[in-house]
Amino acid sequence: MLIRSLTLATLLAFAGPLFAADGDSPLDMDKGRSRPLIVIAPSTVDPTWVSLKKSLDEPANRKGFTDRNMVLYTVLNLMGQRDGKDLGPQDTAALIRSLKLGAGAKSKVILVGKDGEKKLEESGAVELKTIFDAVDQLPASEKEAAVPAPAPVEEAAPVKGAKGTKPGKPAKPTKPPEMPDD
């Protein structure tokens, strides 16, 4: 019994972080729905971020951004945001971890497709037109990729009993089977 417990504890100690790292990225909720554009810069006055932000503030570019089902993630000074709403430190770290970036002091601009794969990765300044062209050149299957909506769940109507009856008691939990000794 002791050997089994130690083996299980050791296995969970090594495999636990691997399971925790899967599916904890904020990008997972956009998979199949939108194309994340991620800007990672060391400061809020980084020239790459400033020029891209200025381009996105123009109405025509903003419309093109939304027409292409894009969502903007920024990581500035290690503070993450998704479309202007703050991400927590764990979500920001998970976002950076999911991109599998190497160390570097340069700013990065990354476009992720609806399928969750990187479509464009640039270090330094990038024109918004280059990003739009990359989206427009994607294959038709990626452009139409969408997560199917879950089927609506029907709620069971409560059964009406006779007047004056009490609802039944919940069933007693069953006793777990006994473990054999080693």
PDB file of C-alpha atoms in Angstrom:
ATOM      1  CA  MET A   1       0.000   0.000   0.000  1.00  0.00           C
ATOM      2  CA  LEU A   2       2.832   2.348   0.897  1.00  0.00           C
ATOM      3  CA  ILE A   3       4.650   1.641  -2.359  1.00  0.00           C
ATOM      4  CA  ARG A   4       1.529   2.413  -4.406  1.00  0.00           C
ATOM      5  CA  SER A   5       1.004   5.682  -2.568  1.00  0.00           C
ATOM      6  CA  LEU A   6       4.607   6.764  -3.061  1.00  0.00           C
ATOM      7  CA  THR A   7       4.525   5.822  -6.742  1.00  0.00           C
ATOM      8  CA  LEU A   8       1.305   7.772  -7.284  1.00  0.00           C
ATOM      9  CA  ALA A   9       2.614  10.803  -5.385  1.00  0.00           C
ATOM     10  CA  THR A  10       5.835  10.800  -7.421  1.00  0.00           C
ATOM     11  CA  LEU A  11       3.930  10.485 -10.686  1.00  0.00           C
ATOM     12  CA  LEU A  12       1.627  13.372  -9.802  1.00  0.00           C
ATOM     13  CA  ALA A  13       4.561  15.541  -8.708  1.00  0.00           C
ATOM     14  CA  PHE A  14       6.189  15.201 -12.114  1.00  0.00           C
ATOM     15  CA  ALA A  15       3.109  15.110 -14.344  1.00  0.00           C
ATOM     16  CA  GLY A  16       0.980  17.685 -12.503  1.00  0.00           C
ATOM     17  CA  PRO A  17       2.662  20.787 -13.918  1.00  0.00           C
ATOM     18  CA  LEU A  18       2.472  19.311 -17.417  1.00  0.00           C
ATOM     19  CA  PHE A  19      -1.277  18.851 -17.138  1.00  0.00           C
ATOM     20  CA  ALA A  20      -1.699  22.291 -15.600  1.00  0.00           C
ATOM     21  CA  ALA A  21       0.153  23.947 -18.491  1.00  0.00           C
ATOM     22  CA  ASP A  22      -2.224  22.466 -21.070  1.00  0.00           C
ATOM     23  CA  GLY A  23      -5.235  24.616 -21.891  1.00  0.00           C
ATOM     24  CA  ASP A  24      -4.638  27.447 -19.451  1.00  0.00           C
ATOM     25  CA  SER A  25      -3.824  30.060 -22.096  1.00  0.00           C
ATOM     26  CA  PRO A  26      -6.273  32.898 -22.769  1.00  0.00           C
ATOM     27  CA  LEU A  27      -5.766  32.123 -26.472  1.00  0.00           C
ATOM     28  CA  ASP A  28      -7.712  28.886 -26.013  1.00  0.00           C
ATOM     29  CA  MET A  29     -10.991  30.740 -25.608  1.00  0.00           C
ATOM     30  CA  ASP A  30     -10.432  32.472 -28.981  1.00  0.00           C
ATOM     31  CA  LYS A  31      -9.640  29.266 -30.865  1.00  0.00           C
ATOM     32  CA  GLY A  32     -12.110  28.837 -33.712  1.00  0.00           C
ATOM     33  CA  ARG A  33     -13.731  32.218 -33.053  1.00  0.00           C
ATOM     34  CA  SER A  34     -11.202  34.947 -33.732  1.00  0.00           C
ATOM     35  CA  ARG A  35      -7.623  35.651 -34.791  1.00  0.00           C
ATOM     36  CA  PRO A  36      -5.535  36.953 -31.907  1.00  0.00           C
ATOM     37  CA  LEU A  37      -2.952  39.634 -32.683  1.00  0.00           C
ATOM     38  CA  ILE A  38      -0.422  39.710 -29.851  1.00  0.00           C
ATOM     39  CA  VAL A  39       1.933  42.627 -29.272  1.00  0.00           C
ATOM     40  CA  ILE A  40       4.691  42.096 -26.718  1.00  0.00           C
ATOM     41  CA  ALA A  41       6.742  45.193 -25.925  1.00  0.00           C
ATOM     42  CA  PRO A  42       9.074  46.157 -23.075  1.00  0.00           C
ATOM     43  CA  SER A  43       7.301  49.495 -22.462  1.00  0.00           C
ATOM     44  CA  THR A  44       4.217  51.510 -23.342  1.00  0.00           C
ATOM     45  CA  VAL A  45       6.316  53.963 -25.387  1.00  0.00           C
ATOM     46  CA  ASP A  46       7.879  51.255 -27.570  1.00  0.00           C
ATOM     47  CA  PRO A  47       7.896  52.491 -31.217  1.00  0.00           C
ATOM     48  CA  THR A  48       6.391  49.217 -32.498  1.00  0.00           C
ATOM     49  CA  TRP A  49       3.427  49.466 -30.135  1.00  0.00           C
ATOM     50  CA  VAL A  50       2.948  53.219 -30.640  1.00  0.00           C
ATOM     51  CA  SER A  51       2.850  52.943 -34.454  1.00  0.00           C
ATOM     52  CA  LEU A  52       0.533  49.920 -34.393  1.00  0.00           C
ATOM     53  CA  LYS A  53      -1.803  51.597 -31.885  1.00  0.00           C
ATOM     54  CA  LYS A  54      -1.917  54.745 -34.020  1.00  0.00           C
ATOM     55  CA  SER A  55      -2.821  52.624 -37.066  1.00  0.00           C
ATOM     56  CA  LEU A  56      -5.546  50.794 -35.156  1.00  0.00           C
ATOM     57  CA  ASP A  57      -7.094  54.071 -33.969  1.00  0.00           C
ATOM     58  CA  GLU A  58      -7.967  55.030 -37.557  1.00  0.00           C
ATOM     59  CA  PRO A  59     -11.628  54.157 -38.277  1.00  0.00           C
ATOM     60  CA  ALA A  60     -10.936  52.337 -41.576  1.00  0.00           C
ATOM     61  CA  ASN A  61      -8.256  50.167 -39.989  1.00  0.00           C
ATOM     62  CA  ARG A  62     -10.433  49.483 -36.935  1.00  0.00           C
ATOM     63  CA  LYS A  63     -13.242  48.322 -39.233  1.00  0.00           C
ATOM     64  CA  GLY A  64     -10.827  46.070 -41.154  1.00  0.00           C
ATOM     65  CA  PHE A  65      -9.602  44.682 -37.838  1.00  0.00           C
ATOM     66  CA  THR A  66     -13.100  43.737 -36.673  1.00  0.00           C
ATOM     67  CA  ASP A  67     -14.183  42.505 -40.146  1.00  0.00           C
ATOM     68  CA  ARG A  68     -11.342  39.977 -40.045  1.00  0.00           C
ATOM     69  CA  ASN A  69     -12.485  38.665 -36.625  1.00  0.00           C
ATOM     70  CA  MET A  70      -9.305  39.803 -34.900  1.00  0.00           C
ATOM     71  CA  VAL A  71      -8.763  40.436 -31.207  1.00  0.00           C
ATOM     72  CA  LEU A  72      -5.838  42.417 -29.767  1.00  0.00           C
ATOM     73  CA  TYR A  73      -3.677  41.097 -26.932  1.00  0.00           C
ATOM     74  CA  THR A  74      -0.960  43.342 -25.539  1.00  0.00           C
ATOM     75  CA  VAL A  75       1.789  42.581 -23.064  1.00  0.00           C
ATOM     76  CA  LEU A  76       3.419  45.870 -22.075  1.00  0.00           C
ATOM     77  CA  ASN A  77       5.757  45.961 -19.068  1.00  0.00           C
ATOM     78  CA  LEU A  78       4.641  42.386 -18.311  1.00  0.00           C
ATOM     79  CA  MET A  79       1.041  43.628 -17.907  1.00  0.00           C
ATOM     80  CA  GLY A  80      -1.347  41.795 -20.231  1.00  0.00           C
ATOM     81  CA  GLN A  81      -4.569  43.042 -21.775  1.00  0.00           C
ATOM     82  CA  ARG A  82      -7.179  41.591 -24.106  1.00  0.00           C
ATOM     83  CA  ASP A  83      -8.945  44.276 -26.110  1.00  0.00           C
ATOM     84  CA  GLY A  84      -8.160  46.844 -23.409  1.00  0.00           C
ATOM     85  CA  LYS A  85      -9.299  44.693 -20.474  1.00  0.00           C
ATOM     86  CA  ASP A  86      -6.617  43.650 -18.004  1.00  0.00           C
ATOM     87  CA  LEU A  87      -5.500  40.047 -17.744  1.00  0.00           C
ATOM     88  CA  GLY A  88      -4.321  38.645 -14.448  1.00  0.00           C
ATOM     89  CA  PRO A  89      -0.642  37.835 -13.896  1.00  0.00           C
ATOM     90  CA  GLN A  90      -1.312  34.099 -14.284  1.00  0.00           C
ATOM     91  CA  ASP A  91      -3.170  34.623 -17.569  1.00  0.00           C
ATOM     92  CA  THR A  92      -0.406  36.894 -18.863  1.00  0.00           C
ATOM     93  CA  ALA A  93       2.245  34.322 -17.973  1.00  0.00           C
ATOM     94  CA  ALA A  94       0.165  31.553 -19.584  1.00  0.00           C
ATOM     95  CA  LEU A  95      -0.191  33.649 -22.746  1.00  0.00           C
ATOM     96  CA  ILE A  96       3.567  34.164 -23.022  1.00  0.00           C
ATOM     97  CA  ARG A  97       4.208  30.484 -22.219  1.00  0.00           C
ATOM     98  CA  SER A  98       1.778  29.305 -24.892  1.00  0.00           C
ATOM     99  CA  LEU A  99       3.580  31.340 -27.568  1.00  0.00           C
ATOM    100  CA  LYS A 100       6.871  29.538 -26.818  1.00  0.00           C
ATOM    101  CA  LEU A 101       8.964  32.654 -27.313  1.00  0.00           C
ATOM    102  CA  GLY A 102      12.678  32.759 -26.724  1.00  0.00           C
ATOM    103  CA  ALA A 103      14.294  35.447 -24.626  1.00  0.00           C
ATOM    104  CA  GLY A 104      14.742  38.789 -26.314  1.00  0.00           C
ATOM    105  CA  ALA A 105      14.588  42.487 -25.633  1.00  0.00           C
ATOM    106  CA  LYS A 106      12.943  43.398 -28.956  1.00  0.00           C
ATOM    107  CA  SER A 107       9.223  43.836 -29.241  1.00  0.00           C
ATOM    108  CA  LYS A 108       7.280  41.116 -31.054  1.00  0.00           C
ATOM    109  CA  VAL A 109       4.083  41.076 -33.074  1.00  0.00           C
ATOM    110  CA  ILE A 110       2.433  37.686 -33.505  1.00  0.00           C
ATOM    111  CA  LEU A 111      -0.688  36.765 -35.455  1.00  0.00           C
ATOM    112  CA  VAL A 112      -2.401  33.531 -34.450  1.00  0.00           C
ATOM    113  CA  GLY A 113      -5.002  31.944 -36.700  1.00  0.00           C
ATOM    114  CA  LYS A 114      -8.378  30.583 -35.740  1.00  0.00           C
ATOM    115  CA  ASP A 115      -6.787  27.146 -35.678  1.00  0.00           C
ATOM    116  CA  GLY A 116      -4.442  28.255 -32.875  1.00  0.00           C
ATOM    117  CA  GLU A 117      -1.263  28.189 -35.006  1.00  0.00           C
ATOM    118  CA  LYS A 118       1.104  31.126 -35.519  1.00  0.00           C
ATOM    119  CA  LYS A 119       0.563  32.721 -38.920  1.00  0.00           C
ATOM    120  CA  LEU A 120       2.951  35.660 -38.595  1.00  0.00           C
ATOM    121  CA  GLU A 121       5.755  36.442 -36.170  1.00  0.00           C
ATOM    122  CA  GLU A 122       7.811  39.612 -36.516  1.00  0.00           C
ATOM    123  CA  SER A 123      10.384  41.261 -34.281  1.00  0.00           C
ATOM    124  CA  GLY A 124      10.287  45.041 -34.376  1.00  0.00           C
ATOM    125  CA  ALA A 125       7.968  47.339 -36.310  1.00  0.00           C
ATOM    126  CA  VAL A 126       5.227  45.852 -38.494  1.00  0.00           C
ATOM    127  CA  GLU A 127       2.752  47.665 -40.696  1.00  0.00           C
ATOM    128  CA  LEU A 128      -0.924  46.905 -40.129  1.00  0.00           C
ATOM    129  CA  LYS A 129      -1.275  46.330 -43.890  1.00  0.00           C
ATOM    130  CA  THR A 130       1.218  43.436 -43.606  1.00  0.00           C
ATOM    131  CA  ILE A 131      -0.927  41.866 -40.890  1.00  0.00           C
ATOM    132  CA  PHE A 132      -4.119  42.323 -42.914  1.00  0.00           C
ATOM    133  CA  ASP A 133      -2.428  40.805 -45.991  1.00  0.00           C
ATOM    134  CA  ALA A 134      -1.373  37.777 -43.921  1.00  0.00           C
ATOM    135  CA  VAL A 135      -4.988  37.264 -42.801  1.00  0.00           C
ATOM    136  CA  ASP A 136      -6.312  37.718 -46.338  1.00  0.00           C
ATOM    137  CA  GLN A 137      -3.868  35.103 -47.704  1.00  0.00           C
ATOM    138  CA  LEU A 138      -5.009  32.412 -45.277  1.00  0.00           C
ATOM    139  CA  PRO A 139      -6.617  29.346 -46.884  1.00  0.00           C
ATOM    140  CA  ALA A 140     -10.395  29.310 -47.118  1.00  0.00           C
ATOM    141  CA  SER A 141     -10.637  26.453 -44.621  1.00  0.00           C
ATOM    142  CA  GLU A 142      -8.944  28.593 -41.941  1.00  0.00           C
ATOM    143  CA  LYS A 143     -11.096  31.609 -42.743  1.00  0.00           C
ATOM    144  CA  GLU A 144     -14.262  29.600 -42.192  1.00  0.00           C
ATOM    145  CA  ALA A 145     -13.008  27.722 -39.135  1.00  0.00           C
ATOM    146  CA  ALA A 146     -15.421  28.084 -36.284  1.00  0.00           C
ATOM    147  CA  VAL A 147     -16.191  26.190 -33.154  1.00  0.00           C
ATOM    148  CA  PRO A 148     -19.683  24.699 -33.412  1.00  0.00           C
ATOM    149  CA  ALA A 149     -22.125  26.137 -30.914  1.00  0.00           C
ATOM    150  CA  PRO A 150     -23.069  23.704 -28.167  1.00  0.00           C
ATOM    151  CA  ALA A 151     -26.577  22.265 -28.379  1.00  0.00           C
ATOM    152  CA  PRO A 152     -29.034  23.954 -26.030  1.00  0.00           C
ATOM    153  CA  VAL A 153     -29.640  22.028 -22.857  1.00  0.00           C
ATOM    154  CA  GLU A 154     -33.271  21.440 -22.030  1.00  0.00           C
ATOM    155  CA  GLU A 155     -34.184  21.634 -18.385  1.00  0.00           C
ATOM    156  CA  ALA A 156     -36.362  18.875 -17.025  1.00  0.00           C
ATOM    157  CA  ALA A 157     -39.717  20.114 -15.828  1.00  0.00           C
ATOM    158  CA  PRO A 158     -40.323  19.435 -12.154  1.00  0.00           C
ATOM    159  CA  VAL A 159     -42.784  16.625 -11.518  1.00  0.00           C
ATOM    160  CA  LYS A 160     -45.797  17.812  -9.624  1.00  0.00           C
ATOM    161  CA  GLY A 161     -46.770  15.422  -6.899  1.00  0.00           C
ATOM    162  CA  ALA A 162     -49.909  15.127  -4.821  1.00  0.00           C
ATOM    163  CA  LYS A 163     -50.681  17.822  -2.304  1.00  0.00           C
ATOM    164  CA  GLY A 164     -49.089  17.446   1.083  1.00  0.00           C
ATOM    165  CA  THR A 165     -46.294  15.060   0.014  1.00  0.00           C
ATOM    166  CA  LYS A 166     -42.699  15.698   0.878  1.00  0.00           C
ATOM    167  CA  PRO A 167     -39.908  15.445  -1.640  1.00  0.00           C
ATOM    168  CA  GLY A 168     -37.966  12.176  -1.345  1.00  0.00           C
ATOM    169  CA  LYS A 169     -34.699  11.834   0.518  1.00  0.00           C
ATOM    170  CA  PRO A 170     -31.498  11.682  -1.477  1.00  0.00           C
ATOM    171  CA  ALA A 171     -29.968   8.231  -1.741  1.00  0.00           C
ATOM    172  CA  LYS A 172     -27.248   7.233   0.686  1.00  0.00           C
ATOM    173  CA  PRO A 173     -23.754   7.273  -0.848  1.00  0.00           C
ATOM    174  CA  THR A 174     -22.326   3.828  -1.379  1.00  0.00           C
ATOM    175  CA  LYS A 175     -19.344   2.660   0.598  1.00  0.00           C
ATOM    176  CA  PRO A 176     -16.105   2.685  -1.433  1.00  0.00           C
ATOM    177  CA  PRO A 177     -14.526  -0.732  -2.040  1.00  0.00           C
ATOM    178  CA  GLU A 178     -11.782  -1.736   0.335  1.00  0.00           C
ATOM    179  CA  MET A 179      -8.209  -1.721  -0.994  1.00  0.00           C
ATOM    180  CA  PRO A 180      -6.309  -5.015  -0.649  1.00  0.00           C
ATOM    181  CA  ASP A 181      -3.040  -4.937   1.263  1.00  0.00           C
ATOM    182  CA  ASP A 182       0.223  -5.443  -0.595  1.00  0.00           C
TER     183      ASP A 182
END
